[in-house]
Amino acid sequence: MSTGGFTGNPFHDYTDVLIPAFITAHRYAGEVQFLVSSYKSWWMNKYIQIFQQMSRHDVVDIDADDEVRCYRSAVVGPEFHRELGVDPTKTLSGYSVLDFRKMLRGAFGLDRATATPSGDRWDIRRRPRLLIISRRPARGRAFMNERAMADMAASLGFDVRVGEPDASTDTSKFARLVNSCDVMVGVHGAGLTNMVFLPAGAVLVQVVPYGKLEWLARNTFAEPSSAMEIHYLEYAVQLDETTLSEQYPADHPVLRDPMAIHKQGWEALKTTYLDKQNVRPHLGRLKNTFLQALKLLPHDKETMN
């Protein structure tokens, strides 16, 4: 298998490499060895706990390997099913993305399989925890009113955390943070891939940037969430909530006719609506979404049984 391509972006790390590797290797119950081309030591170090769950043997940098290796059989290239997902009907024993998530809990020592209160119900000692996935404004798709969002969420009874995952983030540490949370909210982007660490019954809130991007939001995170047993809510950014309205005149096609930008191709769409846009959600509208999230959470241990 290869760790080239778009690796380094968490969404592609899981969609293109890690989940396909799991799909292909799970049937061998650890008696399999990964021979990796386009090997990146920093990337492998980031995810080594996952490979150690899938294999009892060392990962081999096949491009630099001068050994003669003999195997009874070989699989060339892992099997891909769908974005962030596993199709159980295509696996030998019906395993699914839930088995992948169980493996992740083992890899990173994650305690919570389900988003249940620690006691009989939520109380002052264990409030539901909400994680805001933060981004720097220079990267695009940042919350420009992040502090106000956090304050509003806290006023609803959430224990609020803010995290900004990047290439240097300790995967184990961030996985444990996400697993401790009951609601995760972020603007569409690779950071939402951390949903794989949320406990079952948790809520993912995807904030969709302005620009008719609902199809992109659906394919990447909305559709995978149900198979992971994660509740999904969507908050669509409106014209008066985007910084694009400060960059372009009111009658510009970027604001008035996003599909005209779509027709120019992916690069034009990405540059305009993903790279150059930050957002400032209306706190009133967002509050309603957070209240919905609260209602979706299991409110006692019996809810999940």
GROMACS .gro file of C-alpha atoms in nm:
model
  305
    1MET     CA    1   0.000   0.000   0.000
    2SER     CA    2   0.102   0.364  -0.035
    3THR     CA    3   0.101   0.657   0.205
    4GLY     CA    4   0.148   0.910  -0.074
    5GLY     CA    5  -0.131   1.104  -0.240
    6PHE     CA    6  -0.314   1.351  -0.016
    7THR     CA    7  -0.190   1.207   0.314
    8GLY     CA    8  -0.120   1.472   0.575
    9ASN     CA    9  -0.481   1.590   0.550
   10PRO     CA   10  -0.673   1.395   0.820
   11PHE     CA   11  -0.978   1.338   0.601
   12HIS     CA   12  -0.761   1.173   0.337
   13ASP     CA   13  -0.552   0.993   0.598
   14TYR     CA   14  -0.863   0.806   0.711
   15THR     CA   15  -1.064   0.790   0.388
   16ASP     CA   16  -0.778   0.699   0.152
   17VAL     CA   17  -0.542   0.499   0.374
   18LEU     CA   18  -0.643   0.400   0.728
   19ILE     CA   19  -0.998   0.277   0.673
   20PRO     CA   20  -0.909   0.092   0.350
   21ALA     CA   21  -0.616  -0.066   0.535
   22PHE     CA   22  -0.857  -0.178   0.808
   23ILE     CA   23  -1.106  -0.315   0.553
   24THR     CA   24  -0.832  -0.518   0.388
   25ALA     CA   25  -0.636  -0.632   0.694
   26HIS     CA   26  -0.907  -0.698   0.954
   27ARG     CA   27  -0.981  -1.047   0.821
   28TYR     CA   28  -0.624  -1.159   0.902
   29ALA     CA   29  -0.657  -1.089   1.277
   30GLY     CA   30  -0.308  -0.940   1.304
   31GLU     CA   31  -0.127  -1.200   1.091
   32VAL     CA   32  -0.051  -0.954   0.815
   33GLN     CA   33   0.241  -0.724   0.734
   34PHE     CA   34   0.211  -0.382   0.575
   35LEU     CA   35   0.459  -0.307   0.296
   36VAL     CA   36   0.438   0.067   0.239
   37SER     CA   37   0.557   0.272  -0.057
   38SER     CA   38   0.593   0.652  -0.050
   39TYR     CA   39   0.671   0.597   0.317
   40LYS     CA   40   0.675   0.906   0.540
   41SER     CA   41   0.822   0.841   0.884
   42TRP     CA   42   0.645   1.140   1.041
   43TRP     CA   43   0.311   1.018   0.907
   44MET     CA   44   0.364   0.661   1.024
   45ASN     CA   45   0.469   0.783   1.370
   46LYS     CA   46   0.143   0.978   1.389
   47TYR     CA   47  -0.068   0.668   1.328
   48ILE     CA   48   0.157   0.385   1.445
   49GLN     CA   49  -0.085   0.282   1.724
   50ILE     CA   50  -0.348   0.208   1.459
   51PHE     CA   51  -0.114  -0.009   1.254
   52GLN     CA   52  -0.011  -0.191   1.571
   53GLN     CA   53  -0.378  -0.279   1.628
   54MET     CA   54  -0.408  -0.418   1.275
   55SER     CA   55  -0.079  -0.611   1.259
   56ARG     CA   56   0.154  -0.800   1.492
   57HIS     CA   57   0.445  -0.723   1.259
   58ASP     CA   58   0.657  -0.418   1.186
   59VAL     CA   59   0.556  -0.188   0.901
   60VAL     CA   60   0.810  -0.207   0.617
   61ASP     CA   61   0.926   0.088   0.405
   62ILE     CA   62   0.922  -0.116   0.086
   63ASP     CA   63   1.098   0.151  -0.123
   64ALA     CA   64   1.405   0.130   0.104
   65ASP     CA   65   1.386  -0.243   0.176
   66ASP     CA   66   1.652  -0.476   0.034
   67GLU     CA   67   1.527  -0.796   0.198
   68VAL     CA   68   1.390  -1.094   0.008
   69ARG     CA   69   1.050  -1.149   0.172
   70CYS     CA   70   0.841  -1.460   0.125
   71TYR     CA   71   0.466  -1.471   0.193
   72ARG     CA   72   0.197  -1.728   0.126
   73SER     CA   73  -0.010  -1.456  -0.041
   74ALA     CA   74  -0.013  -1.083  -0.099
   75VAL     CA   75  -0.278  -0.815  -0.144
   76VAL     CA   76  -0.167  -0.530  -0.369
   77GLY     CA   77  -0.352  -0.213  -0.272
   78PRO     CA   78  -0.614  -0.180   0.004
   79GLU     CA   79  -0.987  -0.199  -0.061
   80PHE     CA   80  -1.189   0.126  -0.067
   81HIS     CA   81  -1.565   0.136  -0.005
   82ARG     CA   82  -1.675   0.495   0.061
   83GLU     CA   83  -1.569   0.820   0.230
   84LEU     CA   84  -1.499   0.752   0.599
   85GLY     CA   85  -1.690   0.428   0.577
   86VAL     CA   86  -1.706   0.052   0.549
   87ASP     CA   87  -1.971  -0.138   0.353
   88PRO     CA   88  -2.043  -0.446   0.569
   89THR     CA   89  -2.196  -0.628   0.271
   90LYS     CA   90  -1.854  -0.623   0.104
   91THR     CA   91  -1.659  -0.762   0.401
   92LEU     CA   92  -1.604  -1.131   0.469
   93SER     CA   93  -1.767  -1.139   0.813
   94GLY     CA   94  -1.988  -0.830   0.799
   95TYR     CA   95  -1.758  -0.602   0.997
   96SER     CA   96  -1.831  -0.233   0.975
   97VAL     CA   97  -1.707   0.113   1.062
   98LEU     CA   98  -1.820   0.043   1.419
   99ASP     CA   99  -1.547  -0.220   1.437
  100PHE     CA  100  -1.301   0.035   1.305
  101ARG     CA  101  -1.408   0.278   1.578
  102LYS     CA  102  -1.373   0.004   1.840
  103MET     CA  103  -1.020  -0.056   1.713
  104LEU     CA  104  -0.943   0.317   1.745
  105ARG     CA  105  -1.058   0.311   2.108
  106GLY     CA  106  -0.813   0.030   2.170
  107ALA     CA  107  -0.532   0.205   1.983
  108PHE     CA  108  -0.560   0.532   2.173
  109GLY     CA  109  -0.696   0.414   2.507
  110LEU     CA  110  -1.035   0.584   2.468
  111ASP     CA  111  -1.267   0.519   2.760
  112ARG     CA  112  -1.609   0.615   2.625
  113ALA     CA  113  -1.791   0.388   2.382
  114THR     CA  114  -2.118   0.579   2.432
  115ALA     CA  115  -2.211   0.937   2.519
  116THR     CA  116  -2.383   0.855   2.847
  117PRO     CA  117  -2.364   1.058   3.169
  118SER     CA  118  -2.111   0.929   3.421
  119GLY     CA  119  -2.385   0.903   3.684
  120ASP     CA  120  -2.756   0.845   3.639
  121ARG     CA  121  -2.801   1.172   3.449
  122TRP     CA  122  -2.624   1.496   3.352
  123ASP     CA  123  -2.561   1.719   3.652
  124ILE     CA  124  -2.327   1.991   3.775
  125ARG     CA  125  -2.048   1.736   3.822
  126ARG     CA  126  -2.075   1.597   3.470
  127ARG     CA  127  -2.217   1.848   3.228
  128PRO     CA  128  -2.232   1.751   2.860
  129ARG     CA  129  -1.907   1.862   2.698
  130LEU     CA  130  -1.898   2.059   2.371
  131LEU     CA  131  -1.584   2.085   2.161
  132ILE     CA  132  -1.533   2.371   1.916
  133ILE     CA  133  -1.291   2.281   1.635
  134SER     CA  134  -1.091   2.600   1.594
  135ARG     CA  135  -0.908   2.726   1.286
  136ARG     CA  136  -0.680   3.025   1.237
  137PRO     CA  137  -0.840   3.301   1.021
  138ALA     CA  138  -0.547   3.294   0.780
  139ARG     CA  139  -0.635   2.932   0.690
  140GLY     CA  140  -0.996   3.018   0.611
  141ARG     CA  141  -1.319   2.879   0.758
  142ALA     CA  142  -1.246   3.016   1.104
  143PHE     CA  143  -1.509   3.123   1.357
  144MET     CA  144  -1.469   3.498   1.395
  145ASN     CA  145  -1.685   3.501   1.709
  146GLU     CA  146  -1.546   3.188   1.870
  147ARG     CA  147  -1.530   3.332   2.222
  148ALA     CA  148  -1.893   3.448   2.206
  149MET     CA  149  -1.994   3.103   2.077
  150ALA     CA  150  -1.817   2.939   2.370
  151ASP     CA  151  -1.982   3.172   2.620
  152MET     CA  152  -2.325   3.107   2.470
  153ALA     CA  153  -2.273   2.730   2.480
  154ALA     CA  154  -2.162   2.753   2.844
  155SER     CA  155  -2.480   2.947   2.926
  156LEU     CA  156  -2.680   2.648   2.797
  157GLY     CA  157  -2.505   2.417   3.042
  158PHE     CA  158  -2.222   2.283   2.826
  159ASP     CA  159  -1.871   2.227   2.955
  160VAL     CA  160  -1.694   2.396   2.661
  161ARG     CA  161  -1.355   2.306   2.517
  162VAL     CA  162  -1.175   2.459   2.218
  163GLY     CA  163  -0.922   2.260   2.016
  164GLU     CA  164  -0.720   2.339   1.705
  165PRO     CA  165  -0.583   2.019   1.549
  166ASP     CA  166  -0.299   2.059   1.298
  167ALA     CA  167  -0.014   1.856   1.154
  168SER     CA  168   0.183   1.876   1.480
  169THR     CA  169  -0.107   1.773   1.706
  170ASP     CA  170  -0.050   1.466   1.925
  171THR     CA  171  -0.306   1.225   1.780
  172SER     CA  172  -0.353   1.025   2.101
  173LYS     CA  173  -0.402   1.335   2.315
  174PHE     CA  174  -0.651   1.493   2.076
  175ALA     CA  175  -0.837   1.164   2.033
  176ARG     CA  176  -0.885   1.148   2.411
  177LEU     CA  177  -1.016   1.507   2.413
  178VAL     CA  178  -1.269   1.432   2.138
  179ASN     CA  179  -1.376   1.108   2.305
  180SER     CA  180  -1.446   1.299   2.627
  181CYS     CA  181  -1.692   1.523   2.439
  182ASP     CA  182  -2.061   1.481   2.366
  183VAL     CA  183  -2.099   1.746   2.096
  184MET     CA  184  -1.841   1.855   1.839
  185VAL     CA  185  -1.891   2.164   1.623
  186GLY     CA  186  -1.675   2.294   1.343
  187VAL     CA  187  -1.679   2.453   1.000
  188HIS     CA  188  -1.653   2.205   0.713
  189GLY     CA  189  -1.292   2.088   0.696
  190ALA     CA  190  -1.049   1.810   0.772
  191GLY     CA  191  -1.070   1.877   1.148
  192LEU     CA  192  -1.420   1.725   1.152
  193THR     CA  193  -1.261   1.389   1.067
  194ASN     CA  194  -1.201   1.365   1.443
  195MET     CA  195  -1.565   1.254   1.461
  196VAL     CA  196  -1.419   0.901   1.439
  197PHE     CA  197  -1.324   0.939   1.808
  198LEU     CA  198  -1.664   1.061   1.932
  199PRO     CA  199  -1.860   0.815   2.146
  200ALA     CA  200  -2.176   0.664   1.998
  201GLY     CA  201  -2.478   0.885   2.061
  202ALA     CA  202  -2.270   1.204   2.046
  203VAL     CA  203  -2.365   1.488   1.812
  204LEU     CA  204  -2.165   1.633   1.523
  205VAL     CA  205  -2.258   1.988   1.417
  206GLN     CA  206  -2.115   2.075   1.078
  207VAL     CA  207  -2.116   2.445   0.993
  208VAL     CA  208  -2.143   2.466   0.614
  209PRO     CA  209  -1.975   2.773   0.462
  210TYR     CA  210  -2.167   3.003   0.229
  211GLY     CA  211  -2.158   2.905  -0.138
  212LYS     CA  212  -2.397   2.614  -0.210
  213LEU     CA  213  -2.163   2.360  -0.049
  214GLU     CA  214  -2.428   2.134   0.101
  215TRP     CA  215  -2.336   1.852  -0.141
  216LEU     CA  216  -1.976   1.862  -0.018
  217ALA     CA  217  -2.085   1.861   0.346
  218ARG     CA  218  -2.318   1.569   0.281
  219ASN     CA  219  -2.064   1.346   0.107
  220THR     CA  220  -1.779   1.401   0.350
  221PHE     CA  221  -1.931   1.406   0.701
  222ALA     CA  222  -2.312   1.393   0.697
  223GLU     CA  223  -2.346   1.052   0.530
  224PRO     CA  224  -2.069   0.877   0.730
  225SER     CA  225  -2.209   0.994   1.065
  226SER     CA  226  -2.513   0.763   1.077
  227ALA     CA  227  -2.305   0.447   1.023
  228MET     CA  228  -2.083   0.564   1.312
  229GLU     CA  229  -2.396   0.599   1.532
  230ILE     CA  230  -2.334   0.972   1.564
  231HIS     CA  231  -2.620   1.223   1.547
  232TYR     CA  232  -2.571   1.484   1.276
  233LEU     CA  233  -2.684   1.847   1.267
  234GLU     CA  234  -2.605   2.107   1.003
  235TYR     CA  235  -2.579   2.483   1.031
  236ALA     CA  236  -2.576   2.658   0.692
  237VAL     CA  237  -2.396   2.993   0.690
  238GLN     CA  238  -2.606   3.273   0.542
  239LEU     CA  239  -2.492   3.574   0.343
  240ASP     CA  240  -2.478   3.806   0.643
  241GLU     CA  241  -2.267   3.553   0.839
  242THR     CA  242  -1.976   3.525   0.595
  243THR     CA  243  -1.670   3.747   0.562
  244LEU     CA  244  -1.712   3.716   0.184
  245SER     CA  245  -1.975   3.989   0.215
  246GLU     CA  246  -1.696   4.220   0.330
  247GLN     CA  247  -1.469   4.124   0.039
  248TYR     CA  248  -1.709   4.155  -0.256
  249PRO     CA  249  -1.975   4.404  -0.365
  250ALA     CA  250  -2.334   4.296  -0.302
  251ASP     CA  251  -2.404   4.220  -0.668
  252HIS     CA  252  -2.089   4.009  -0.726
  253PRO     CA  253  -2.146   3.651  -0.853
  254VAL     CA  254  -1.954   3.513  -0.552
  255LEU     CA  255  -2.240   3.636  -0.335
  256ARG     CA  256  -2.536   3.633  -0.572
  257ASP     CA  257  -2.466   3.331  -0.793
  258PRO     CA  258  -2.239   3.073  -0.627
  259MET     CA  259  -2.317   2.814  -0.895
  260ALA     CA  260  -2.144   3.039  -1.149
  261ILE     CA  261  -1.826   2.995  -0.943
  262HIS     CA  262  -1.887   2.619  -0.919
  263LYS     CA  263  -1.896   2.600  -1.299
  264GLN     CA  264  -1.541   2.741  -1.311
  265GLY     CA  265  -1.413   2.419  -1.151
  266TRP     CA  266  -1.289   2.287  -0.819
  267GLU     CA  267  -0.994   2.524  -0.781
  268ALA     CA  268  -1.214   2.833  -0.821
  269LEU     CA  269  -1.468   2.691  -0.576
  270LYS     CA  270  -1.201   2.593  -0.323
  271THR     CA  271  -1.013   2.923  -0.340
  272THR     CA  272  -1.326   3.133  -0.308
  273TYR     CA  273  -1.548   2.948  -0.064
  274LEU     CA  274  -1.305   2.735   0.138
  275ASP     CA  275  -0.974   2.923   0.150
  276LYS     CA  276  -1.088   3.287   0.164
  277GLN     CA  277  -1.402   3.261   0.375
  278ASN     CA  278  -1.439   3.293   0.751
  279VAL     CA  279  -1.772   3.283   0.931
  280ARG     CA  280  -1.956   3.460   1.212
  281PRO     CA  281  -2.264   3.251   1.299
  282HIS     CA  282  -2.564   3.432   1.446
  283LEU     CA  283  -2.562   3.337   1.813
  284GLY     CA  284  -2.941   3.315   1.821
  285ARG     CA  285  -2.958   3.071   1.531
  286LEU     CA  286  -2.663   2.873   1.659
  287LYS     CA  287  -2.820   2.857   2.004
  288ASN     CA  288  -3.119   2.677   1.854
  289THR     CA  289  -2.883   2.424   1.693
  290PHE     CA  290  -2.702   2.367   2.023
  291LEU     CA  291  -3.038   2.318   2.199
  292GLN     CA  292  -3.124   2.056   1.936
  293ALA     CA  293  -2.794   1.886   2.012
  294LEU     CA  294  -2.878   1.878   2.383
  295LYS     CA  295  -3.210   1.709   2.310
  296LEU     CA  296  -3.039   1.444   2.097
  297LEU     CA  297  -2.797   1.341   2.370
  298PRO     CA  298  -2.888   1.040   2.585
  299HIS     CA  299  -3.009   1.184   2.915
  300ASP     CA  300  -2.963   0.875   3.126
  301LYS     CA  301  -2.794   0.541   3.099
  302GLU     CA  302  -3.117   0.366   3.010
  303THR     CA  303  -3.140   0.571   2.687
  304MET     CA  304  -2.848   0.382   2.531
  305ASN     CA  305  -2.967   0.034   2.640
   0.00000   0.00000   0.00000
